[in-house]
Short mmCIF file of C-alpha atoms and ligand atoms in Angstrom, two decimals:
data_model
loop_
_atom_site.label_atom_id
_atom_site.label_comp_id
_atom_site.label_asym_id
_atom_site.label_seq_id
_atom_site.Cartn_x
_atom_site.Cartn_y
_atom_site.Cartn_z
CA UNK A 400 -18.45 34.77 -10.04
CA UNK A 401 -17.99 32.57 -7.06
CA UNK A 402 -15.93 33.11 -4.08
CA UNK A 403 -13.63 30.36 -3.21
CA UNK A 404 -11.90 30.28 0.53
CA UNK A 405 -9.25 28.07 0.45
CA UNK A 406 -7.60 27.08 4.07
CA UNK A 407 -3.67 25.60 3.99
CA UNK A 408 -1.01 24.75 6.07
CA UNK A 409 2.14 27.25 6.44
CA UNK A 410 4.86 27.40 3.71
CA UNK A 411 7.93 25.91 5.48
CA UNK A 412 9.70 27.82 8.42
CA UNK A 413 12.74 28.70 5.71
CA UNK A 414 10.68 29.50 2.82
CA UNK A 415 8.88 27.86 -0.09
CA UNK A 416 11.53 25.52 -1.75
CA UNK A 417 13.04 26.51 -4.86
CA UNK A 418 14.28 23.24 -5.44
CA UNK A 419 13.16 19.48 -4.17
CA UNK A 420 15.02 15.61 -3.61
CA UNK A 421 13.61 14.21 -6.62
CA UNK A 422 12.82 15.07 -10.20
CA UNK A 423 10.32 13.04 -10.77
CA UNK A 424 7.29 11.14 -9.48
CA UNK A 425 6.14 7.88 -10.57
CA UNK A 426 3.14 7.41 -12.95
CA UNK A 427 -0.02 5.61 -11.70
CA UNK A 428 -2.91 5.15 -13.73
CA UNK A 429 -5.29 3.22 -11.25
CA UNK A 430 -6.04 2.66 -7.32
CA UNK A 431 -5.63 -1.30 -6.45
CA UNK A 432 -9.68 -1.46 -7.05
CA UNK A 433 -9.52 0.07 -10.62
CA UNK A 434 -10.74 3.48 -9.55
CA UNK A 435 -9.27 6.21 -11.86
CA UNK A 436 -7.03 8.78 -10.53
CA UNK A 437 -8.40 12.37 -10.43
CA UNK A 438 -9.21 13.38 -14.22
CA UNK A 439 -9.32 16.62 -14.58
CA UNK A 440 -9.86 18.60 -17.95
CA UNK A 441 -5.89 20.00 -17.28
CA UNK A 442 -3.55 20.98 -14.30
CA UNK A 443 -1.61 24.12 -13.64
CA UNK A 444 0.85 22.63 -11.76
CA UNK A 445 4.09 20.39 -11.56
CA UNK A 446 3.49 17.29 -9.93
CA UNK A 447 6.13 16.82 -7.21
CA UNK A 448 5.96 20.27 -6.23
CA UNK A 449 4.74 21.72 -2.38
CA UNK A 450 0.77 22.63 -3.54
CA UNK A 451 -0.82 21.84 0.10
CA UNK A 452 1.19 25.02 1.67
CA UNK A 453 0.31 28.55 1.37
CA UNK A 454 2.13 29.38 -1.77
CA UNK A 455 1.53 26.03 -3.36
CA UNK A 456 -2.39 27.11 -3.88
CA UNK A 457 -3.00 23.66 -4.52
CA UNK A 458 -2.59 24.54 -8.22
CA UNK A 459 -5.94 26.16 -7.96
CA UNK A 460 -5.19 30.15 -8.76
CA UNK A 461 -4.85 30.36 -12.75
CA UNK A 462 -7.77 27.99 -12.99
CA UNK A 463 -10.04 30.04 -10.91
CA UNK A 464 -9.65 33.34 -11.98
CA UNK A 465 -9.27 32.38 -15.39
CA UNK A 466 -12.74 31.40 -15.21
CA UNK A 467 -13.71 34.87 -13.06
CA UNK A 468 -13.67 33.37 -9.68
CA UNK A 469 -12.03 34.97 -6.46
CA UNK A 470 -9.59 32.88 -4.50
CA UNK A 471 -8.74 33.66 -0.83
CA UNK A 472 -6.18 31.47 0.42
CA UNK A 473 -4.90 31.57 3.84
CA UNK A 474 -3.65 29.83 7.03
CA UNK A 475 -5.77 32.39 9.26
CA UNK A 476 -8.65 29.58 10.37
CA UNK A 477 -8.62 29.48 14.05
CA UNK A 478 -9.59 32.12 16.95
CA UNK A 479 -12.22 35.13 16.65
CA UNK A 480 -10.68 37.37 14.32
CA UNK A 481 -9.06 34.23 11.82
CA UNK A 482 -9.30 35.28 7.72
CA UNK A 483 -11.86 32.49 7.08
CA UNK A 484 -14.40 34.17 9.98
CA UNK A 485 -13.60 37.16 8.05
CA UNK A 486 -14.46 35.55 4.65
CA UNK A 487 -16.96 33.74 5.40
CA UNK A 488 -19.88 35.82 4.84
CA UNK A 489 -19.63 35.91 1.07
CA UNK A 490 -17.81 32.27 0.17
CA UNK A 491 -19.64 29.67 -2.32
CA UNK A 492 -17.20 27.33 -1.79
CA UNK A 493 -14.73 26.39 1.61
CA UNK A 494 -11.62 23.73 0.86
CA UNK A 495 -9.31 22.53 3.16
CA UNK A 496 -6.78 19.48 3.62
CA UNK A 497 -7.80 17.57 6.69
CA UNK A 498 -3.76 17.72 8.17
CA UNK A 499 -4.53 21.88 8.80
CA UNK A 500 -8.66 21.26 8.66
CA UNK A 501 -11.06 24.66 8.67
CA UNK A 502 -13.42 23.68 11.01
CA UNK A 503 -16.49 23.94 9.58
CA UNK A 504 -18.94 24.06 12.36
CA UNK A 505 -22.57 24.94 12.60
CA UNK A 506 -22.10 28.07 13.89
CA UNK A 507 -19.55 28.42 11.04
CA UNK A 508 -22.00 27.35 8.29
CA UNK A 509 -24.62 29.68 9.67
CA UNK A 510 -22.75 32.63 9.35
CA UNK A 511 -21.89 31.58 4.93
CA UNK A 512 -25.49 32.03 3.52
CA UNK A 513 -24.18 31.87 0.08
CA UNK A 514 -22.08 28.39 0.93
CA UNK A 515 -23.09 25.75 -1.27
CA UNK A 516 -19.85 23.62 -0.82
CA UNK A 517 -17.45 22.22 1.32
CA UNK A 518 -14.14 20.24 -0.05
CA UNK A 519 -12.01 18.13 2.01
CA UNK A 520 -8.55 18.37 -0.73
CA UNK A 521 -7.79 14.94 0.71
CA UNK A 522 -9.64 12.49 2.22
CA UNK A 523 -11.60 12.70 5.87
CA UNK A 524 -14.78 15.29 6.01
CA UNK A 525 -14.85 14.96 10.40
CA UNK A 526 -14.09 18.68 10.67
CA UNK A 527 -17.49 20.09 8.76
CA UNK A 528 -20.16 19.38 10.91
CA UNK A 529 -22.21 16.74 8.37
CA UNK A 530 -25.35 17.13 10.13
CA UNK A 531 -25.30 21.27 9.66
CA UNK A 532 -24.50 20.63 6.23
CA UNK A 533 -27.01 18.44 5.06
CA UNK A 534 -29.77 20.54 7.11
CA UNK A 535 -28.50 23.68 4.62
CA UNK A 536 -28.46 21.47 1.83
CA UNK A 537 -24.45 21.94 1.28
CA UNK A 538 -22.45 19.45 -0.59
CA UNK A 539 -19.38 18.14 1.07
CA UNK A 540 -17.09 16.23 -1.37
CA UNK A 541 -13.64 14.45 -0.48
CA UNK A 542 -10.63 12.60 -2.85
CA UNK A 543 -11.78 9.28 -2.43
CA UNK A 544 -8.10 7.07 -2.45
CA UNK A 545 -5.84 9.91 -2.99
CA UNK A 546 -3.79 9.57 -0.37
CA UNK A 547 -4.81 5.96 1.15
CA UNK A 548 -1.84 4.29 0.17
CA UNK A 549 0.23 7.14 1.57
CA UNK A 550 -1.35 6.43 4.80
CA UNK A 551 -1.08 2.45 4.72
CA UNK A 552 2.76 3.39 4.36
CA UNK A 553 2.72 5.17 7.42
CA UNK A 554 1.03 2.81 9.33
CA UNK A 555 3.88 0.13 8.21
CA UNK A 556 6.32 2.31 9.08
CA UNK A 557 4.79 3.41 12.52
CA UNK A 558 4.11 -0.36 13.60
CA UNK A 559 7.82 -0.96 12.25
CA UNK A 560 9.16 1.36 14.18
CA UNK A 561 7.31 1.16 17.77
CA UNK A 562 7.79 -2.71 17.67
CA UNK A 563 11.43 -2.37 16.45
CA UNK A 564 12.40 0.81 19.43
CA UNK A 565 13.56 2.66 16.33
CA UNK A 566 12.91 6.19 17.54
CA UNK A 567 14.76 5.95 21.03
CA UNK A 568 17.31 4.24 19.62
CA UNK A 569 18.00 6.80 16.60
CA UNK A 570 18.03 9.29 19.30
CA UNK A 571 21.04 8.00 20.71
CA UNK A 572 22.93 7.97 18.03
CA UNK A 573 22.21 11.91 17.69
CA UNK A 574 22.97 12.29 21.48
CA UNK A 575 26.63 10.20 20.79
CA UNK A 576 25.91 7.38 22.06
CA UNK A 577 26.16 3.51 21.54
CA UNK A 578 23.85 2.04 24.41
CA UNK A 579 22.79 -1.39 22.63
CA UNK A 580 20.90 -2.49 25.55
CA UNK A 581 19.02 0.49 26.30
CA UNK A 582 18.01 0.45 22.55
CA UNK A 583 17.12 -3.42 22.72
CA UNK A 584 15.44 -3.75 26.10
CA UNK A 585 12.06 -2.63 24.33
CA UNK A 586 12.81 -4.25 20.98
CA UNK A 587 11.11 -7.28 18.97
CA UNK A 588 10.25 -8.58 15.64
CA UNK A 589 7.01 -7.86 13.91
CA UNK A 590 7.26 -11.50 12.41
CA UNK A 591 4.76 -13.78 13.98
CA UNK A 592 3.02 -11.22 15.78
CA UNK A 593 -1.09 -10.77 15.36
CA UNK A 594 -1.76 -6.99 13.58
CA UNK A 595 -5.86 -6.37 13.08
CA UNK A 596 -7.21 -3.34 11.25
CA UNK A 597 -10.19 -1.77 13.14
CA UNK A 598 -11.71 -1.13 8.98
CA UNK A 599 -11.14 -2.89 6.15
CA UNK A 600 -11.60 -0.02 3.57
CA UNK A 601 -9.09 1.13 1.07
CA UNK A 602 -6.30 1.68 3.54
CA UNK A 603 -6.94 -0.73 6.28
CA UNK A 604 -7.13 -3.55 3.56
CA UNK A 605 -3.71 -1.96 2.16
CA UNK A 606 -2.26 -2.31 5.43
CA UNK A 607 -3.13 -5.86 5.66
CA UNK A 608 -1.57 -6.34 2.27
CA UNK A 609 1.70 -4.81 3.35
CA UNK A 610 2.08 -6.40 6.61
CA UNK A 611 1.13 -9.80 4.72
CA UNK A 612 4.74 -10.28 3.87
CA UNK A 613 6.40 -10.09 7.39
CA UNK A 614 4.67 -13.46 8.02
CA UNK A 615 2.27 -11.52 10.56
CA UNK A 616 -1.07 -13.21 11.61
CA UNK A 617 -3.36 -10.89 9.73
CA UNK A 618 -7.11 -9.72 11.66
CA UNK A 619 -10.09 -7.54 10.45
CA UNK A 620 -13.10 -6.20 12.32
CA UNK A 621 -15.53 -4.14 9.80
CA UNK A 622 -19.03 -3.55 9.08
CA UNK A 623 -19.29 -5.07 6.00
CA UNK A 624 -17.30 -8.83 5.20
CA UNK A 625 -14.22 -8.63 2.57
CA UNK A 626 -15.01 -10.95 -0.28
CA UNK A 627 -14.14 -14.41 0.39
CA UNK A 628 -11.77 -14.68 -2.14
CA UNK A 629 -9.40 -12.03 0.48
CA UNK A 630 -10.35 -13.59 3.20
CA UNK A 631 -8.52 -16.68 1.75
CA UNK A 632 -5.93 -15.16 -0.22
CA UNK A 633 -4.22 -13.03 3.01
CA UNK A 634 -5.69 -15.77 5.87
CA UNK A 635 -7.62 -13.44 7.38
CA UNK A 636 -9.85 -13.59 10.72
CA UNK A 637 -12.73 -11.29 10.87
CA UNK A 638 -13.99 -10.13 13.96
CA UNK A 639 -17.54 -8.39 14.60
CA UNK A 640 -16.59 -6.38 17.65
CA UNK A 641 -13.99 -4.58 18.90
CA UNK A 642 -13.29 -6.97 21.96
CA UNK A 643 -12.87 -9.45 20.08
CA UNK A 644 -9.85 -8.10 18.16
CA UNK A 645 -8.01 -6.23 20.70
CA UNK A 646 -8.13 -9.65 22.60
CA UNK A 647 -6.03 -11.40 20.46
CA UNK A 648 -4.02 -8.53 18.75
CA UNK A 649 -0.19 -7.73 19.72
CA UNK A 650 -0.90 -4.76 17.40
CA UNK A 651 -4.03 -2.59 16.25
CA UNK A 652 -4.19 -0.01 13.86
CA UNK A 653 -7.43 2.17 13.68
CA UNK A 654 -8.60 2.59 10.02
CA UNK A 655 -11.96 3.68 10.06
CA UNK A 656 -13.70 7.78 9.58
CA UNK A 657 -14.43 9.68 12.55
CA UNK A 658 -17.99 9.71 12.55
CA UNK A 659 -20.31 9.90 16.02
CA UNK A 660 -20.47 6.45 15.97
CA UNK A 661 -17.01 5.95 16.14
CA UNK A 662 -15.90 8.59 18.27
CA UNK A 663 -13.91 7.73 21.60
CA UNK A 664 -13.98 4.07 20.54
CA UNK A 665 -10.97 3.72 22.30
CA UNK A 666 -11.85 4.51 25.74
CA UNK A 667 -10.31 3.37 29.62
CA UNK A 668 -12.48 0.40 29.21
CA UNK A 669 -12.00 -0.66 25.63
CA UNK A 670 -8.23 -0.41 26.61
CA UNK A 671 -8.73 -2.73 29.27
CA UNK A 672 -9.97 -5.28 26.76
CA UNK A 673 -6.40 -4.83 24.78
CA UNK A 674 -3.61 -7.56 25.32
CA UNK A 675 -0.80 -6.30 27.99
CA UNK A 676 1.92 -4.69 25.69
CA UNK A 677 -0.37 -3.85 22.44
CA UNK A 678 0.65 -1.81 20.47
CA UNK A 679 -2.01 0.72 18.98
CA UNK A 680 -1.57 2.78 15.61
CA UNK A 681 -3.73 5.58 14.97
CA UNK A 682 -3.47 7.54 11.41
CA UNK A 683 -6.81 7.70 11.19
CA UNK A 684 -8.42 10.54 13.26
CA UNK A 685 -7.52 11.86 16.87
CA UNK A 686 -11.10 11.64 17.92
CA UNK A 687 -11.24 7.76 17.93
CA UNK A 688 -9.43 7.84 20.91
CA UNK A 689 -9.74 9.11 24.57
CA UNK A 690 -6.50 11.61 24.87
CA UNK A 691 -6.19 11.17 28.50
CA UNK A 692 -6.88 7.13 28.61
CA UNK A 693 -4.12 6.56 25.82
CA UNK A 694 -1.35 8.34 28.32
CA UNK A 695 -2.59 6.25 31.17
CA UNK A 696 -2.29 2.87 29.42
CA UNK A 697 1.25 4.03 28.06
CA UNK A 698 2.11 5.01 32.00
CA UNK A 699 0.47 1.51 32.98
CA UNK A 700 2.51 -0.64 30.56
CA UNK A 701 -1.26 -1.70 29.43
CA UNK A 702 -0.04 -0.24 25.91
CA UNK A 703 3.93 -0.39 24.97
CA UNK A 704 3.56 2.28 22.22
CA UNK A 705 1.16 4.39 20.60
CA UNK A 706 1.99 6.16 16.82
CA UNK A 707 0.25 7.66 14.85
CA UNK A 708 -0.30 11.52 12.98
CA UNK A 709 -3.67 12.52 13.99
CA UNK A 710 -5.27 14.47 17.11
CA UNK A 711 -7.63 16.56 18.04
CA UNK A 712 -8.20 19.80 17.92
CA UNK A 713 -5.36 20.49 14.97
CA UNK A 714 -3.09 22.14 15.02
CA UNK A 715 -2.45 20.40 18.90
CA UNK A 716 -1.60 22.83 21.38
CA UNK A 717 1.95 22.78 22.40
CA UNK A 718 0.44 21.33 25.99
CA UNK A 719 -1.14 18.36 24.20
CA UNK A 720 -0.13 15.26 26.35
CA UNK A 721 0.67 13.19 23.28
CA UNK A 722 3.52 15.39 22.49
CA UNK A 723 5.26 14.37 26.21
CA UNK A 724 3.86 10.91 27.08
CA UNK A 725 5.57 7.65 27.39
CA UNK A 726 6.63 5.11 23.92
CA UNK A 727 5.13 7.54 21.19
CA UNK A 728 5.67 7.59 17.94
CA UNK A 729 3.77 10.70 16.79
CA UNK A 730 4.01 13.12 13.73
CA UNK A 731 2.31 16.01 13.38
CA UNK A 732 -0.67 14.92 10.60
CA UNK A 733 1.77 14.40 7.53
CA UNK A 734 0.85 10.90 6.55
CA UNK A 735 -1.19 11.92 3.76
CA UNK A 736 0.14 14.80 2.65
CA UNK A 737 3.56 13.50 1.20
CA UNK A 738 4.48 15.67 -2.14
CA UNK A 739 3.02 12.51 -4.22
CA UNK A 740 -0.44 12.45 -2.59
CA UNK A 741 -0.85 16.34 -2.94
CA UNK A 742 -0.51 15.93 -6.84
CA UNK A 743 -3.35 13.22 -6.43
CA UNK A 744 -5.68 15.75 -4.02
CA UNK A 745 -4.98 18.62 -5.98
CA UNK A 746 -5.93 17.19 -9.39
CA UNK A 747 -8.96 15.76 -7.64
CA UNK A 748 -9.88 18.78 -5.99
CA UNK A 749 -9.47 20.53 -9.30
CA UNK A 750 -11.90 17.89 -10.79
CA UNK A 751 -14.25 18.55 -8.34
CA UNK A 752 -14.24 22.20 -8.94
CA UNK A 753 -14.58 21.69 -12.68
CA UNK A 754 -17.38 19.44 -11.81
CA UNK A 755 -19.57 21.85 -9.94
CA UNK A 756 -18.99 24.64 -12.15
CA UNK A 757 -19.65 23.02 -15.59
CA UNK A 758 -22.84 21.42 -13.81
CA UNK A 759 -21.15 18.19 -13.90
CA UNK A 760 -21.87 15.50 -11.52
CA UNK A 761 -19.26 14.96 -8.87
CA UNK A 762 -17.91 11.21 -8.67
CA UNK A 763 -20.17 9.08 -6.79
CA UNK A 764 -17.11 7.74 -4.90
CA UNK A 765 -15.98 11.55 -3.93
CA UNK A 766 -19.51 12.68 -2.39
CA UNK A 767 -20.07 12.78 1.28
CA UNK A 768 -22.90 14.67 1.72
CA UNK A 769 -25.16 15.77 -1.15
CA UNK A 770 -29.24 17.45 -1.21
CA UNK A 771 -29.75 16.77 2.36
CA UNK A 772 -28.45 13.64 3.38
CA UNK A 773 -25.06 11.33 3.26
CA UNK A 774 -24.37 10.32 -0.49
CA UNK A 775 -22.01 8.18 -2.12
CA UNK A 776 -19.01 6.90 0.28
CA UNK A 777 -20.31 9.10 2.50
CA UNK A 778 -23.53 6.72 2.49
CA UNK A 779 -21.56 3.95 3.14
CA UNK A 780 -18.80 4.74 5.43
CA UNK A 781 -20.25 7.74 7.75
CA UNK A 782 -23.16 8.18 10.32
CA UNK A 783 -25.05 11.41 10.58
CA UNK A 784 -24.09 13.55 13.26
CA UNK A 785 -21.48 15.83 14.17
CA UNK A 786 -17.59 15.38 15.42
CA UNK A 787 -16.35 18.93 15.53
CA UNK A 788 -17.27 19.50 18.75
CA UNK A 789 -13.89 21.05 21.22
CA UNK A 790 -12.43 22.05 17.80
CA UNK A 791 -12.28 25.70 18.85
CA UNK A 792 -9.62 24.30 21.37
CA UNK A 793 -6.95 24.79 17.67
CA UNK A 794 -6.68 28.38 18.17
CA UNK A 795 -4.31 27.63 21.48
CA UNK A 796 -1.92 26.26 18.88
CA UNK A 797 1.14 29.14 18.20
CA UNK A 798 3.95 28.45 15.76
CA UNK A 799 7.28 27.77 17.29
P1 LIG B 415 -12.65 4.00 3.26
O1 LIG B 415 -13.97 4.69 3.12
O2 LIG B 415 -12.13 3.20 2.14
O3 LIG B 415 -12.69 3.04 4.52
C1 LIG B 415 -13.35 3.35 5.68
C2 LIG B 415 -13.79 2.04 6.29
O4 LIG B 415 -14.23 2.32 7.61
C3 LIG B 415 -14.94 1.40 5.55
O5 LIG B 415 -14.56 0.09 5.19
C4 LIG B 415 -16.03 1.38 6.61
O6 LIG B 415 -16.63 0.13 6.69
C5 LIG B 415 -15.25 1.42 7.90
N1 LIG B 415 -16.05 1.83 9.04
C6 LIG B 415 -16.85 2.91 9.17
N2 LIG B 415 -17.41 2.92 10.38
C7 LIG B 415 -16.97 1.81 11.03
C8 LIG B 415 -17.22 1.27 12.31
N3 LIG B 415 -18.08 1.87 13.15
N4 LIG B 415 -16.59 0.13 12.66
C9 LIG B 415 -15.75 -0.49 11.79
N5 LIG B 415 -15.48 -0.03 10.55
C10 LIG B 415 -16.10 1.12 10.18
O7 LIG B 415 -11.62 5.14 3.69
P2 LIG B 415 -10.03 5.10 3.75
O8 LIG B 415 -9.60 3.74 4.15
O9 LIG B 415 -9.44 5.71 2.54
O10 LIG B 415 -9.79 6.13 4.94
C11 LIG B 415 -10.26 5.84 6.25
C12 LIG B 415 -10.05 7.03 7.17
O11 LIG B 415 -8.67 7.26 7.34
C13 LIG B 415 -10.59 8.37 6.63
O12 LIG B 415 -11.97 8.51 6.86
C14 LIG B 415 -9.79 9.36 7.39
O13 LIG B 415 -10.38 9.63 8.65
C15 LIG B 415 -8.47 8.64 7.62
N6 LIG B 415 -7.42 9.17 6.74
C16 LIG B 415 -6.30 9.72 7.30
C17 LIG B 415 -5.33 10.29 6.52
C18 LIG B 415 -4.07 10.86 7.11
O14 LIG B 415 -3.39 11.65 6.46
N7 LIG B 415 -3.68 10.47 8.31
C19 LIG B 415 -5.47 10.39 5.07
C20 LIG B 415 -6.61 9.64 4.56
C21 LIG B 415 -7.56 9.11 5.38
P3 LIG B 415 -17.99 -0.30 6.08
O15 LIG B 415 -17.58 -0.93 4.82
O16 LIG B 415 -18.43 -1.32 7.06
O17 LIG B 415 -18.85 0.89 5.97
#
């Protein structure tokens, strides 16, 4: 029998719904690159429902102790005292969604001899310290594509909406107003403009794809080239540093994992090297960016908006400059956790469970760290290292 600790966000302020918008979710059978969606043996839940709250479980309870497993499953993850400190000493098995992460530090993983795994139920594995993990010989898996697309929807819809003013200008409709020209005197058209992904994985390359049709000049800087053949087909321009692309971009959107080597990419200097007025999207991880240089090249005019869900530490305390300064756009992390990416991550995360108990092998594309050093996209996509440093900053964080 195997302990399982799983970490989730709050059930809504009101309650857990009883009843949702829709009735129905659409039916994919592939990602864009043919990967399968999540395939496990069966699922104990309706798709559509709230599964990456509290109550929702993630679907996870009947399969579990069905099979004589115990399930723990709290919010409780920050602050001495928090229910995964207390559960840790006995858990085979820690999962959390990166939007509400369980920081999995060293210290953490020292005190869970019997841990033997460690699953992001979404995609992102920056809050377990990688380095600790491999050293102990823990497996860290992730969902691979579950929720890219979600993201690459936010990002549209983030760019859209700093470029276009649309968040001032809602608000003054709410306040009763009708002030065209303080709406408009920040407001322009996407079309035309030059948009680069910093990463050309499977959401940065989705981006590009969706922006494609608002006739905007498309860039790229990544590792690794995109096959010719993508190149041509969406006119793209690679670039091989960052300079390079933030010279020449109107708008950036920052696609890559938070990893050591990308930490604090975006810095006071490497905002210098940004066009006057950029714009600068950010769903991918707080860390990539300097907190305190973003809100002095939004005060300087050097940026005209920032958007984006993530930060660091989360929860963000309810000090957290990003929440006050200048031309944001922010959400709290909720671009990959709409209701139709939590069916994805929660039939993955059940596959991945299913996995490691039969003594199946987990999907090459889902591992991120397995015997003892980075494995399948984790090979390809992460550095060694550690990023969870200042995480125990989260337990500042109180619900309003
Ligand atoms: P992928 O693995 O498909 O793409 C990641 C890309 O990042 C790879 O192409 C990799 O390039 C590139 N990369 C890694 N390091 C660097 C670097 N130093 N410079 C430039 N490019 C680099 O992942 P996804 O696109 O699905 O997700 C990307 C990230 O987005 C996740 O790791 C996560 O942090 C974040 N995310 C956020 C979510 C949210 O809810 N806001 C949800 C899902 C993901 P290469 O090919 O060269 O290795």
């Amino acid at each position: 029998m195997a302990k399982i600790v799983c970490v989730l966000y709050d059930d809504p302020v009101k309650g857990y719904p009883k009843s949702y918008a829709r009735d129905d979710l659409p039916q994919l059978e592939r990602y864009p690159d043919g990967q399968t969606l999540p395939t496990p043996r069966a699922i104990d839940f309706t798709p559509g429902t709230l599964l990456g709250s509290v109550s929702g479980e993630l679907g996870l309870r009947k399969y579990l102790e069905a099979n004589g497993h115990e399930l723990v499953v709290t919010s409780s993850k920050d602050g001495a005292g928090s229910v995964l400190d207390r559960e840790l000493h006995d858990a085979e098995i820690v999962i959390s969604q990166p939007f509400w992460p369980a920081y999995m530090t060293a210290e953490r993983i020292a005190r869970a001899p019997k841990l033997k795994m460690i699953v992001t139920a979404g995609i992102g594995s920056d809050h377990t310290d990688l380095q600790a993990a491999m050293d102990r010989g823990i497996t860290v898996a992730e969902v691979t594509y579950c929720n890219s697309n979600s993201v690459a929807e936010h990002v549209v819809m983030m760019t859209l909406g700093l470029v276009r003013n649309y968040i001032p200008s809602y608000n003054w409709v709410t306040k009763g107003g009708w002030n065209i020209a303080d709406c408009v005197a920040r407001s322009y058209d996407v079309e035309g403009m030059h948009v680069g992904t910093v990463a050309a994985g499977r959401i940065g390359l989705r981006v590009l794809r969706l922006l494609k049709p608002f006739d905007m000049k498309l860039h790229y800087m990544d590792r690794h080239r995109l096959p010719e053949a993508v190149e041509r087909e969406l006119n793209l321009t690679h670039h091989t540093n960052l300079e390079s692309l933030t010279r020449v971009c109107d708008v950036v959107t920052l696609n890559c994992p938070l990893h050591p080597e990308t930490e604090h990419m975006i810095n006071a200097d490497s905002l210098k090297k940004f066009k006057r007025g950029a714009y600068l999207i950010n769903t991918a991880r707080g860390k990539l960016c300097d907190t305190n240089a973003v809100v002095a090249a939004l005060e300087s005019g050097q940026l005209a908006g920032y958007a984006g869900d993530v930060w660091f530490p989360q929860p963000a305390p309810a000090d957290h400059p990003w929440r006050s300064m200048p031309h944001h756009g922010m959400t709290p992390h909720i671009s990959g956790t709409s209701l139709s990416a939590q069916a994805r991550y929660a039939a993955g995360t059940r596959e991945i469970l299913e996995c490691y108990f039969e003594g199946r092998p987990i999907r090459n594309e889902y591992l991120i760290v397995q015997g003892g050093s980075l494995a399948g996209v984790g090979a390809h996509s992460y550095s060694a290292g550690n990023a969870t440093k200042g995480s125990e900053e989260a337990a500042r964080f109180r619900q309003k």
